[in-house]
Every structure is written in structure tokens, then in C-alpha cells.
Coordinates of N, CA, C and O and ligand atoms in Angstrom, one line a residue:
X1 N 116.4 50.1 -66.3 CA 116.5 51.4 -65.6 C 116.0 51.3 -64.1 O 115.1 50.5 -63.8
X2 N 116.7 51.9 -63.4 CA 116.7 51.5 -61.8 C 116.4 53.3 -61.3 O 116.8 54.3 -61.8
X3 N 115.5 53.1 -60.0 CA 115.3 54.3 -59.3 C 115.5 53.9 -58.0 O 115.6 52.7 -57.9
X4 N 115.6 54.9 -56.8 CA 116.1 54.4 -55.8 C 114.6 54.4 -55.0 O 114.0 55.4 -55.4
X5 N 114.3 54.0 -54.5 CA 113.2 53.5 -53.9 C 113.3 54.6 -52.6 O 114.3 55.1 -52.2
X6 N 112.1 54.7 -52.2 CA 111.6 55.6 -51.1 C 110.4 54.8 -50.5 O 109.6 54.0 -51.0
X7 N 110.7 55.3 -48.8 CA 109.1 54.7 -48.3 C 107.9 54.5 -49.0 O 107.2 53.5 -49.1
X8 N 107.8 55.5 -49.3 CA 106.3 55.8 -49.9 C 106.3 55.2 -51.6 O 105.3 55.4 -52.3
X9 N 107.5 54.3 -52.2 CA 107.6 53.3 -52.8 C 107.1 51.8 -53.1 O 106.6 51.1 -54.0
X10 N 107.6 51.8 -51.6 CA 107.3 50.6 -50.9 C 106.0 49.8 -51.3 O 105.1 50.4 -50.7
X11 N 105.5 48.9 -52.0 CA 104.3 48.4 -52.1 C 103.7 47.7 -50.8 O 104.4 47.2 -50.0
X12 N 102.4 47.8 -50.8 CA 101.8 47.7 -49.8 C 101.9 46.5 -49.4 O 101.8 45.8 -50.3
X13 N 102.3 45.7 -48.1 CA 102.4 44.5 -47.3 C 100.9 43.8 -48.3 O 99.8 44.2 -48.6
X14 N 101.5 42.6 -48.5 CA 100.6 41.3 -48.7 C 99.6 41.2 -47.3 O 100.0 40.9 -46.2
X15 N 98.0 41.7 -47.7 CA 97.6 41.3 -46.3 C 97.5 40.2 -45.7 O 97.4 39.3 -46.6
X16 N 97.5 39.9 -44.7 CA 97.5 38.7 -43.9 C 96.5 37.4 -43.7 O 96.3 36.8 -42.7
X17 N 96.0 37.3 -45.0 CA 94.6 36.5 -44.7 C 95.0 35.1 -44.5 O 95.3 34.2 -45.2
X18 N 94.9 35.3 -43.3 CA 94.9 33.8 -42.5 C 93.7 33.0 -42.5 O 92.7 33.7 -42.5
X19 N 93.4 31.1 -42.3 CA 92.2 30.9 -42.7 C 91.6 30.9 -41.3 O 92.3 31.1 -40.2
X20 N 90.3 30.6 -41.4 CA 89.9 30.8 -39.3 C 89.7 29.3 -39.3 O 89.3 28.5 -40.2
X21 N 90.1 29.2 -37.6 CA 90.0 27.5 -37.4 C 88.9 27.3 -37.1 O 88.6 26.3 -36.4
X22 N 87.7 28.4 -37.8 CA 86.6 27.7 -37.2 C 85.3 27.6 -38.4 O 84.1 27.6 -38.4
X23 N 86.5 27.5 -39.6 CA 85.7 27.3 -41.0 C 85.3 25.7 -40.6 O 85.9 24.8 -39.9
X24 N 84.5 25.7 -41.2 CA 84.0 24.3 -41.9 C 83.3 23.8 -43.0 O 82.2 23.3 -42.7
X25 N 83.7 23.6 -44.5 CA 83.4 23.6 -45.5 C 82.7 22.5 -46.0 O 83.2 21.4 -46.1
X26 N 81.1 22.8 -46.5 CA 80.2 21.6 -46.8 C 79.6 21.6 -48.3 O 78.4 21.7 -48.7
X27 N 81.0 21.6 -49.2 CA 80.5 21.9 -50.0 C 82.0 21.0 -50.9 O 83.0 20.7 -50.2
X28 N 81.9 20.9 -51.7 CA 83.1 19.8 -52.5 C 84.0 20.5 -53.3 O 85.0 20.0 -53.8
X29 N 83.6 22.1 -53.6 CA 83.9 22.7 -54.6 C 85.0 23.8 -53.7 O 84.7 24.9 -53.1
X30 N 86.4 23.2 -53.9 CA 87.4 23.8 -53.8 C 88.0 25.0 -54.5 O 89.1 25.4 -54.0
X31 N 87.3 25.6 -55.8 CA 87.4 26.2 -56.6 C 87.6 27.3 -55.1 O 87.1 27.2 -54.0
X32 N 88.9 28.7 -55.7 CA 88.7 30.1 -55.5 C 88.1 30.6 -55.9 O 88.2 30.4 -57.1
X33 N 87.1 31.6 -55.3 CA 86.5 32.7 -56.5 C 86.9 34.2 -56.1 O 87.4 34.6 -55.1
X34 N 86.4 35.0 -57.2 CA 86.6 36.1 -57.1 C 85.5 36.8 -57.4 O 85.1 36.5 -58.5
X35 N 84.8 37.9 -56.7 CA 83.5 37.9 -56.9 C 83.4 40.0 -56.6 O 84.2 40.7 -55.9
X36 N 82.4 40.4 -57.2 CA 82.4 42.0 -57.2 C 82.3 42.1 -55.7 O 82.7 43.2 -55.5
X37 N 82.0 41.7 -54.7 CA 81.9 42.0 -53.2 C 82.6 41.8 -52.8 O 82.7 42.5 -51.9
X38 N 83.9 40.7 -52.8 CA 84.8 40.9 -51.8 C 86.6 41.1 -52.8 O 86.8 41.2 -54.0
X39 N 87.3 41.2 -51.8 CA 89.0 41.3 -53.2 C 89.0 39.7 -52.5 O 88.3 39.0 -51.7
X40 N 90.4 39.5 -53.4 CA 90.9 38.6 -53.4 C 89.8 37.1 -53.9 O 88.6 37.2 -54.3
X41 N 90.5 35.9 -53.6 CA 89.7 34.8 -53.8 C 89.2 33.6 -52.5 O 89.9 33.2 -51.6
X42 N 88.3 33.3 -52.6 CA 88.0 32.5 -51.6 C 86.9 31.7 -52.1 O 86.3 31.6 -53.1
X43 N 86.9 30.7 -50.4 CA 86.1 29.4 -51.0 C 84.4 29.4 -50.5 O 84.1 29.7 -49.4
X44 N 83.8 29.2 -51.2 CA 82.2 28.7 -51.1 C 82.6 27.5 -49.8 O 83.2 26.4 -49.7
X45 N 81.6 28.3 -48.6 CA 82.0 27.1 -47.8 C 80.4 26.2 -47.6 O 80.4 25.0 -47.6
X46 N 79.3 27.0 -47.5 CA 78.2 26.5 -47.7 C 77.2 26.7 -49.2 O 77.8 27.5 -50.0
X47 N 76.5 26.4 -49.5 CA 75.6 27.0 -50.8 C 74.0 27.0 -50.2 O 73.4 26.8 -49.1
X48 N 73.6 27.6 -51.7 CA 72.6 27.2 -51.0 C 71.3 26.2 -51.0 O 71.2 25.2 -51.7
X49 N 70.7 26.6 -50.4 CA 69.4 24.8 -50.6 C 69.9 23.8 -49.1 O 70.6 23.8 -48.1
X50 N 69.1 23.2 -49.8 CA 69.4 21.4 -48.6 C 71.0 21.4 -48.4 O 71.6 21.6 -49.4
X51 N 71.8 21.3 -47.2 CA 72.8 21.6 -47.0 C 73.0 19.9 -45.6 O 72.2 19.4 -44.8
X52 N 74.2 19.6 -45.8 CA 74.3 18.9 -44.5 C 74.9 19.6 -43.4 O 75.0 19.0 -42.3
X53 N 75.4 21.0 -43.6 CA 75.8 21.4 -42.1 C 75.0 21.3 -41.4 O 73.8 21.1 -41.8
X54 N 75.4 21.3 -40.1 CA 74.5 21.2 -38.5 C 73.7 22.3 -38.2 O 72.7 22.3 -37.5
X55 N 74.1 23.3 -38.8 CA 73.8 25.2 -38.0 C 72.2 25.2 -38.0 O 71.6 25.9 -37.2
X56 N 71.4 24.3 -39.3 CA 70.2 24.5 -39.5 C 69.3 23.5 -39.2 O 69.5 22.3 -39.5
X57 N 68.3 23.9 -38.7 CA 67.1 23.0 -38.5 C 66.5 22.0 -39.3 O 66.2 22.7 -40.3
X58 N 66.1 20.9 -39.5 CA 66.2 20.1 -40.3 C 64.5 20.5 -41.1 O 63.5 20.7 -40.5
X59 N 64.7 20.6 -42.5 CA 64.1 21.3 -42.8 C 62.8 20.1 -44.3 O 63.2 19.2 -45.0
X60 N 61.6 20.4 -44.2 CA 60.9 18.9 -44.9 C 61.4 19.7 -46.4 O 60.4 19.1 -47.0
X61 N 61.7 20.2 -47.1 CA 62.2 20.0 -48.2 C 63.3 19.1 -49.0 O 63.4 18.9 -50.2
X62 N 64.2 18.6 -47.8 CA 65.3 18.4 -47.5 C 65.5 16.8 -47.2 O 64.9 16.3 -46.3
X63 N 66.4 16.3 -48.1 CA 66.6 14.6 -47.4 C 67.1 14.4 -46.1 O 68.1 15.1 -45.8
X64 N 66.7 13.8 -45.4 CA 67.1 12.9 -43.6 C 66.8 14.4 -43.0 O 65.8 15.1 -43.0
X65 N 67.9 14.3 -42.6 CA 68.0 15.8 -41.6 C 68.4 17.0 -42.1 O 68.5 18.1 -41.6
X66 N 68.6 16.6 -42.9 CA 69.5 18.2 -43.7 C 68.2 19.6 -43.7 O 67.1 19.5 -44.1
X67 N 69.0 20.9 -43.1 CA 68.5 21.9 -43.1 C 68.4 22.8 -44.8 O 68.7 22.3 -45.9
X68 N 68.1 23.9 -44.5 CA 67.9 24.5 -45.5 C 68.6 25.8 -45.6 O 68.3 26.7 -44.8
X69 N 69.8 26.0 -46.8 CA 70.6 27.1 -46.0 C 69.7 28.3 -47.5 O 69.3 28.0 -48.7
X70 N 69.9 29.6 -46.7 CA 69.0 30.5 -47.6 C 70.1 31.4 -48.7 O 70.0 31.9 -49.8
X71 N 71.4 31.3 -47.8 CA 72.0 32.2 -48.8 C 73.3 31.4 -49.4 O 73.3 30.2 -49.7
X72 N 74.2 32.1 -49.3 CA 75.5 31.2 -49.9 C 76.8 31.9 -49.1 O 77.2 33.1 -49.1
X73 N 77.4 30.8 -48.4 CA 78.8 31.5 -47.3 C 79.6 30.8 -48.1 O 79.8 29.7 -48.7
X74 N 80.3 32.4 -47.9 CA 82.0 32.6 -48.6 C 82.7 32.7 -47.4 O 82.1 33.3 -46.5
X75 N 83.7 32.2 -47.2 CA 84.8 31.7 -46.0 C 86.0 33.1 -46.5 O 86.7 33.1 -47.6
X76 N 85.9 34.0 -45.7 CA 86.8 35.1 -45.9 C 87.3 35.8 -44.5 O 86.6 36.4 -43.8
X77 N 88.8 35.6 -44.4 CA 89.5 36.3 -43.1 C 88.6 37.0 -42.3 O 87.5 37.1 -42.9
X78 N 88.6 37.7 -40.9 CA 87.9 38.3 -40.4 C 88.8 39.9 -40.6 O 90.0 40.0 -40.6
X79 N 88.1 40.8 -40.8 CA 88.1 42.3 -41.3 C 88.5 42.3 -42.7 O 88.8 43.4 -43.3
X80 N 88.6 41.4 -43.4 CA 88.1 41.6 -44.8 C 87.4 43.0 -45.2 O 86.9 43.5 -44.3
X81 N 87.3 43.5 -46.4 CA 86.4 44.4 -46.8 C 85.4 43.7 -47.5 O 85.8 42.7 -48.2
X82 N 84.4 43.9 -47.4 CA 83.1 43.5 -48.0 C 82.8 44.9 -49.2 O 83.1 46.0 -48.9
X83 N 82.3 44.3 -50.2 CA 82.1 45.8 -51.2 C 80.6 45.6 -51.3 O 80.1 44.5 -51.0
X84 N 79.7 46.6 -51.8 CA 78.8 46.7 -52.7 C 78.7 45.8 -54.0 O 79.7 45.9 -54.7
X85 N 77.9 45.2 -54.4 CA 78.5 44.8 -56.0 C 77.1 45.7 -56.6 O 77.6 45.8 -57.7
X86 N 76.1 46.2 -56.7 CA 74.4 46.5 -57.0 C 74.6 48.8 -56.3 O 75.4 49.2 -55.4
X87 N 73.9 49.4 -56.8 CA 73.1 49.9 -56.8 C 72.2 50.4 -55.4 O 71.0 50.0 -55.6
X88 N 72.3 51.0 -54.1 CA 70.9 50.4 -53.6 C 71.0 51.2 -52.2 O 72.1 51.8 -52.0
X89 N 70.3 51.1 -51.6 CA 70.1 51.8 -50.0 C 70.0 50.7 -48.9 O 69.2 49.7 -48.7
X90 N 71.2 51.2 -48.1 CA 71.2 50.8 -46.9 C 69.5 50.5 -46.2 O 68.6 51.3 -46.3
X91 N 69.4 48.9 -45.2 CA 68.9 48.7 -44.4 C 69.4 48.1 -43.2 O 70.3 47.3 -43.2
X92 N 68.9 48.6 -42.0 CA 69.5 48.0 -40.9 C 68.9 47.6 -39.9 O 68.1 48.5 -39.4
X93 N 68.9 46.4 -39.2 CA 67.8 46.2 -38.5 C 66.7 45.0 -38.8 O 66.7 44.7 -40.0
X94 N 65.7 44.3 -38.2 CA 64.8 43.6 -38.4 C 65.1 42.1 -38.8 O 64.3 41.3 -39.2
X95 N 66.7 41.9 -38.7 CA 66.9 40.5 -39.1 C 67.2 39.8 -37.6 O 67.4 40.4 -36.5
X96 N 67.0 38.6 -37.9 CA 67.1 37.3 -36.9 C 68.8 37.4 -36.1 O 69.8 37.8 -36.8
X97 N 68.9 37.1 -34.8 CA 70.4 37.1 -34.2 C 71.1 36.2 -34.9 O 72.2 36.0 -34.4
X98 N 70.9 35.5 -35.8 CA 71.2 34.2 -36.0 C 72.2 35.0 -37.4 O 73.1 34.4 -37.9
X99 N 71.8 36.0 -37.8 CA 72.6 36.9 -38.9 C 73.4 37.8 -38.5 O 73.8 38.7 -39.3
X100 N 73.8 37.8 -37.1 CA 74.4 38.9 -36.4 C 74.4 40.1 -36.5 O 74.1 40.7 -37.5
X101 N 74.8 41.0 -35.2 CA 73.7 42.2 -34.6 C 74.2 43.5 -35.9 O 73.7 44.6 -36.1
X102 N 75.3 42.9 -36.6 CA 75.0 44.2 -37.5 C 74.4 43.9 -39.1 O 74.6 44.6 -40.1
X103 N 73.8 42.9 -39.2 CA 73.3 42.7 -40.4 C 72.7 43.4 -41.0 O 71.8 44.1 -40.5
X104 N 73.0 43.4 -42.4 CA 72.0 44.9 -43.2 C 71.8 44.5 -44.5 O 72.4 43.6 -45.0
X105 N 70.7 45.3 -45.1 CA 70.2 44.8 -46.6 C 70.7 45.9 -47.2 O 70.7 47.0 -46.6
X106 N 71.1 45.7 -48.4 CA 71.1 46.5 -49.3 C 69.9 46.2 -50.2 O 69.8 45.0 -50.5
X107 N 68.7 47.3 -50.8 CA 67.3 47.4 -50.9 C 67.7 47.9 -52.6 O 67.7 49.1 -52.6
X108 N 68.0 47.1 -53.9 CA 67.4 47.4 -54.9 C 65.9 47.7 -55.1 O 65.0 47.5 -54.3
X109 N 65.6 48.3 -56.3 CA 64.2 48.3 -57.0 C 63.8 46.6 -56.5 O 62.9 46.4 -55.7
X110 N 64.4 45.8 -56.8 CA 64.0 44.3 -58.0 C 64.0 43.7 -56.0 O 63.0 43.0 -55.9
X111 N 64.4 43.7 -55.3 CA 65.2 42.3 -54.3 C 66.1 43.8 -53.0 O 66.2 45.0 -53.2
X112 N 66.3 42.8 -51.9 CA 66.9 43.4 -51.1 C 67.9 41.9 -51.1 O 67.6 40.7 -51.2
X113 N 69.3 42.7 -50.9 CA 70.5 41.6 -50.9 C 70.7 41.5 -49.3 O 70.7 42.6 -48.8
X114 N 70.8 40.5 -48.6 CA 71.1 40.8 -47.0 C 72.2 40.5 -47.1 O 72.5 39.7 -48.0
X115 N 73.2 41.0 -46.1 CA 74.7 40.9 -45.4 C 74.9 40.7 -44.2 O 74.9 41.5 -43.3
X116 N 75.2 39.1 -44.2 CA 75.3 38.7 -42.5 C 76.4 38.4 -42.1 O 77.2 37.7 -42.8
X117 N 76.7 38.9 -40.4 CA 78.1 38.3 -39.9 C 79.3 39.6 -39.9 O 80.4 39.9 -39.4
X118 N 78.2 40.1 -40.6 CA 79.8 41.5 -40.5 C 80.0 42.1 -38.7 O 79.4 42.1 -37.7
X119 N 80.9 42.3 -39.1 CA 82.0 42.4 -37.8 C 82.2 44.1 -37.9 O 82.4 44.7 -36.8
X120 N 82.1 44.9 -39.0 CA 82.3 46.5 -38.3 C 81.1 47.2 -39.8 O 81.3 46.7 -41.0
X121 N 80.6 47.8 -39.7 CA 79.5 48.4 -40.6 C 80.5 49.5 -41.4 O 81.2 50.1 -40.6
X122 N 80.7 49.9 -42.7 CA 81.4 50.7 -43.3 C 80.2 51.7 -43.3 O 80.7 52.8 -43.0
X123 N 78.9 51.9 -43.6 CA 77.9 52.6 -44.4 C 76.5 52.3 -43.1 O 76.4 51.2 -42.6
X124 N 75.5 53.6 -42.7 CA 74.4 53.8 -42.2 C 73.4 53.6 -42.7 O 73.3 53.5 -43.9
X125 N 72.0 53.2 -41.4 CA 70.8 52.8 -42.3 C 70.7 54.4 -42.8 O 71.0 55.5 -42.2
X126 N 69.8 54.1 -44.5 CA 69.6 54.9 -45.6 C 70.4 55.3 -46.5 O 70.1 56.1 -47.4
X127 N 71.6 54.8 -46.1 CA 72.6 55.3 -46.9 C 73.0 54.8 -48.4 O 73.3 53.6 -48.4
X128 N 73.0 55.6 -49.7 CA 73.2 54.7 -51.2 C 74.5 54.6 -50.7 O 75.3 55.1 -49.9
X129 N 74.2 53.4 -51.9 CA 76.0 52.7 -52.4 C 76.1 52.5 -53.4 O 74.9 52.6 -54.0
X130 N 76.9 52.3 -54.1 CA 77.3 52.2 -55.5 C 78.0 50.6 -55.6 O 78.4 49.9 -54.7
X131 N 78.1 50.2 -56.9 CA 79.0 49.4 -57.1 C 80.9 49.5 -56.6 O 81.6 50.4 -57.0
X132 N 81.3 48.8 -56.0 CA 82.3 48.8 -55.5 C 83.0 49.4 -54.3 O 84.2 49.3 -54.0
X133 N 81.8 50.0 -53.6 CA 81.9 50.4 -52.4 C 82.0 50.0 -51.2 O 81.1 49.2 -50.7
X134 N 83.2 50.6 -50.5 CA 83.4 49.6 -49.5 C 82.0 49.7 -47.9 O 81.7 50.7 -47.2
X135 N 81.1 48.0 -47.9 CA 80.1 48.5 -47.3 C 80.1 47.8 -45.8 O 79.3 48.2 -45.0
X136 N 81.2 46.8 -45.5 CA 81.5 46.3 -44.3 C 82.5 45.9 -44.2 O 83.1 45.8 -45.2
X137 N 83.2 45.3 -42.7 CA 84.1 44.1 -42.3 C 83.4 43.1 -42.2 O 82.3 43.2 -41.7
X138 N 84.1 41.6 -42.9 CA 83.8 40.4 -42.6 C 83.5 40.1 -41.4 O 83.8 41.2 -40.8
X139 N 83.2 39.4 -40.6 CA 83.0 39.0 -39.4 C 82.9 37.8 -39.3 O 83.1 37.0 -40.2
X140 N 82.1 37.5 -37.7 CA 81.4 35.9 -37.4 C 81.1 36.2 -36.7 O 81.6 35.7 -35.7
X141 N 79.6 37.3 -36.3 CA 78.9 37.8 -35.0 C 77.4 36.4 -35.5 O 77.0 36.1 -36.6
X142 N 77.1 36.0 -34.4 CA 75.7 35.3 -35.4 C 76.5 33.7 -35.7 O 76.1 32.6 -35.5
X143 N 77.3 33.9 -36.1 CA 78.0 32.6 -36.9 C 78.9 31.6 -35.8 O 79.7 31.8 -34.9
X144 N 78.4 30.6 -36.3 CA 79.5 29.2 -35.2 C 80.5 29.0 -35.8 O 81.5 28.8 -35.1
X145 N 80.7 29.1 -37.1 CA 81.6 28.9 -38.1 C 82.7 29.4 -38.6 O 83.4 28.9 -39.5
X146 N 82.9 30.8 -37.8 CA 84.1 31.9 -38.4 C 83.2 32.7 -38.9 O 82.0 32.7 -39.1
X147 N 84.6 33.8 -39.4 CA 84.2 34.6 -40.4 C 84.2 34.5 -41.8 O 85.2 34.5 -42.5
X148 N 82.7 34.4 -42.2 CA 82.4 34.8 -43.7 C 81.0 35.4 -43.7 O 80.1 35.7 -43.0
X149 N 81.2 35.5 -45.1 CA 79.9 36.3 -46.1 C 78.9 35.3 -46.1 O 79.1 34.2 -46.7
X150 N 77.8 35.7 -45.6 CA 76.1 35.3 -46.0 C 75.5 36.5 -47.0 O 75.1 37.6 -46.6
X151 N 75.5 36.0 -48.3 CA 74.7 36.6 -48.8 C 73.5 36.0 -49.2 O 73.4 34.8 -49.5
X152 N 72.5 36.9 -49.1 CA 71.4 36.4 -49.1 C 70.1 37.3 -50.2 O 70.3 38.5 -50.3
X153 N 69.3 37.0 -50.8 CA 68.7 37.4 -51.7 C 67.1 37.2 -51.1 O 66.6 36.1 -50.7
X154 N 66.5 38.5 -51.1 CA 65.1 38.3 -50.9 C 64.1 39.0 -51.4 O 64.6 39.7 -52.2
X155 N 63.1 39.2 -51.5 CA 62.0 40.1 -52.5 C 61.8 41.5 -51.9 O 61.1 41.2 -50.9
X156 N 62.0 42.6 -52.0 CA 61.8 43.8 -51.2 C 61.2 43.8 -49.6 O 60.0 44.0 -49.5
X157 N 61.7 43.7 -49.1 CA 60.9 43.5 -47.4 C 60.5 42.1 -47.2 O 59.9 41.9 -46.1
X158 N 60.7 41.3 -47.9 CA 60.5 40.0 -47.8 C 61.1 39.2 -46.4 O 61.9 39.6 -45.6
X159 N 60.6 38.4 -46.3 CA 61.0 37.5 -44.8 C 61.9 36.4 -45.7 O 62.1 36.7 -46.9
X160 N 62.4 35.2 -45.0 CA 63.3 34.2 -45.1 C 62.9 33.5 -46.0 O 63.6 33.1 -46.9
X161 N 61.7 33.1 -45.9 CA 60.7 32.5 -47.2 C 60.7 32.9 -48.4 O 60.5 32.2 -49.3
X162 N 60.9 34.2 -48.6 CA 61.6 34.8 -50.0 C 62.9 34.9 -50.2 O 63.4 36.0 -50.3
X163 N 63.6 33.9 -50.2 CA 65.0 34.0 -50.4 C 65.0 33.2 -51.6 O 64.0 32.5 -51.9
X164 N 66.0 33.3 -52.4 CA 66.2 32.6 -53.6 C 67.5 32.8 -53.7 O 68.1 33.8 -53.2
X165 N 68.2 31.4 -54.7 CA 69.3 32.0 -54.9 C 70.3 32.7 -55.2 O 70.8 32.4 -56.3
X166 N 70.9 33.4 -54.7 CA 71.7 34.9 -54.8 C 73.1 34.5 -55.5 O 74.0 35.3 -55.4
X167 N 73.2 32.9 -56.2 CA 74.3 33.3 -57.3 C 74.3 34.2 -58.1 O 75.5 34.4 -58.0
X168 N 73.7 35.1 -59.1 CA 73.9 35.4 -59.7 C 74.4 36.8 -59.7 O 75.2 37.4 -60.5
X169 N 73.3 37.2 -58.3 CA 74.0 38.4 -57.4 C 75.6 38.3 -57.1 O 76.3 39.2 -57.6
X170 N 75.9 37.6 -56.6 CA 77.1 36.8 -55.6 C 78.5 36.9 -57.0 O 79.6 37.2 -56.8
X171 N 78.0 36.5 -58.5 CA 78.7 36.6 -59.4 C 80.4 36.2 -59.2 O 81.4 37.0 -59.3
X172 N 80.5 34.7 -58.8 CA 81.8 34.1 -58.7 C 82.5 33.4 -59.9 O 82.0 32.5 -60.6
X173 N 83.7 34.0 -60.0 CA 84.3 33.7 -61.4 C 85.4 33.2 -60.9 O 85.9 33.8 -59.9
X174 N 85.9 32.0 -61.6 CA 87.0 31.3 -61.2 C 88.2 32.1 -61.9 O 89.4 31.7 -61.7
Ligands
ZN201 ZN1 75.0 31.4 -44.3

């Protein structure tokens, strides 16, 4: 059975996620994921822990020179949507330039999740979100690397020293 197609038919254009030439992936695991914060699939370009990219200071937990990276970068087009995956209220402000100038926590009970590198803010400081809500554009403000996701996991108001790892947050399924 056949209908005749109308504009407003039309399925929406494939968006255009091009990769940025200024990824650089330090990590072996070519796997896509697909994860409650962002659509589509993409690649883990850093993890976290002892890391051999350059971006970080060489850190004594860490063999030779290798820095210490706090969160976990996902390599995702620039204006991507970034979603909510948690529950939680907007924070804005108080993080390092190095997370770029629009970085924000989302502030559970348990942990504040940080979001660095975004490129356009969807949601205001104090504002709830819900699961699945759209809460930024991807970016690469802060970042040498392109545009992607730093997520980052820390203990309510905590500094950089409470970070831990935010797999579980992050929830990437092949
Ligand atoms: Zn990062």
C-alpha cells in the first residue's frame, strides 16, 4: 500500500556528524557506544586514570610522564545534543578554564556529574533536569582536542581530587 508523500512526510535529513580533525584517540577501544547522554554512537577517545595524552601534567600516580585524566572523553560532532541521563540541578560556574567557560554540574543527592567543553548551554544555573533532557551543545571551548564530552564525577562540591570514575554514570552500551 502506497501513499503519496507530502513535505511534512519527508523524514528528517541524516544529521551530518562529521569527525573533527582535531580528535585524537588514546585509547584502543574502537568500540561505538551509545550512552543515555548523548544520541547516536561514538568513540571513547580518552578514559579515565593514567592516560598517555599530552593535555595533562604528568601526574606521580602515573608511569614515566603520563597525566591523570579525571573524567572520560567521548569524541562527538560539535553541536551535538548532550542529554541529562540523572535527576539533578543545574550548577554553573567555579570550574577551571581548562573545562571551558560554559561548564556545569549537574548536582545529585549522591555526586555532582560535571559537563565540560560544551559549546551552547541548553538549561540555567539552578535549573532541574530530568533524565533525557536536552542539557547542552557539544563543543571544544577549554579543549585542544575538538569537540567532545568530559564527563566527570565528583562528591557534592567536591574539587578535582574527588573525581572517580564516572563509568557507570556515563552507562556505554555497545
Ligand atoms: Zn576530558
Amino acid at each position: 500500500m502506497s501513499r503519496t508523500a507530502t513535505p511534512t512526510d519527508e523524514p528528517a535529513p541524516e544529521p551530518t556528524a562529521s569527525a573533527d580533525p582535531r580528535w585524537r584517540f588514546f585509547t584502543e577501544d574502537r568500540t561505538r557506544y551509545a550512552s543515555p547522554w548523548f544520541d547516536g554512537r561514538h568513540r571513547v577517545m580518552i578514559g579515565f586514570g593514567c592516560t598517555s595524552a599530552p593535555w595533562y601534567t604528568s601526574d606521580p600516580r602515573c608511569p614515566g610522564s603520563q597525566g591523570f585524566h579525571h573524567g572520560i572523553d567521548v569524541a562527538i560532532p560539535c553541536g551535538e545534543t548532550l542529554r541529562s541521563a540523572v535527576s539533578g540541578r543545574v550548577v554553573t560556574g567555579g570550574l577551571g578554564s581548562a573545562y571551558g567557560a560554559k561548564a556545569f554540574r549537574i548536582r545529585t543527592a549522591e555526586r555532582d556529574l560535571l559537563v565540560a567543553h560544551a559549546q551552547t548551554l541548553l538549561v540555567g544555573d539552578g535549573d532541574r533536569v530530568v533524565p533525557g533532557q536536552p542539557i547542552a551543545e557539544v563543543g571544544a571551548l577549554g579543549a585542544p582536542d575538538g569537540c567532545h564530552l568530559h564527563l566527570e564525577r565528583r562528591s557534592v562540591g567536591g574539587g578535582v581530587s574527588s573525581a572517580t570514575d564516572p563509568a557507570d554514570v556515563l552507562a556505554l552500551r555497545s
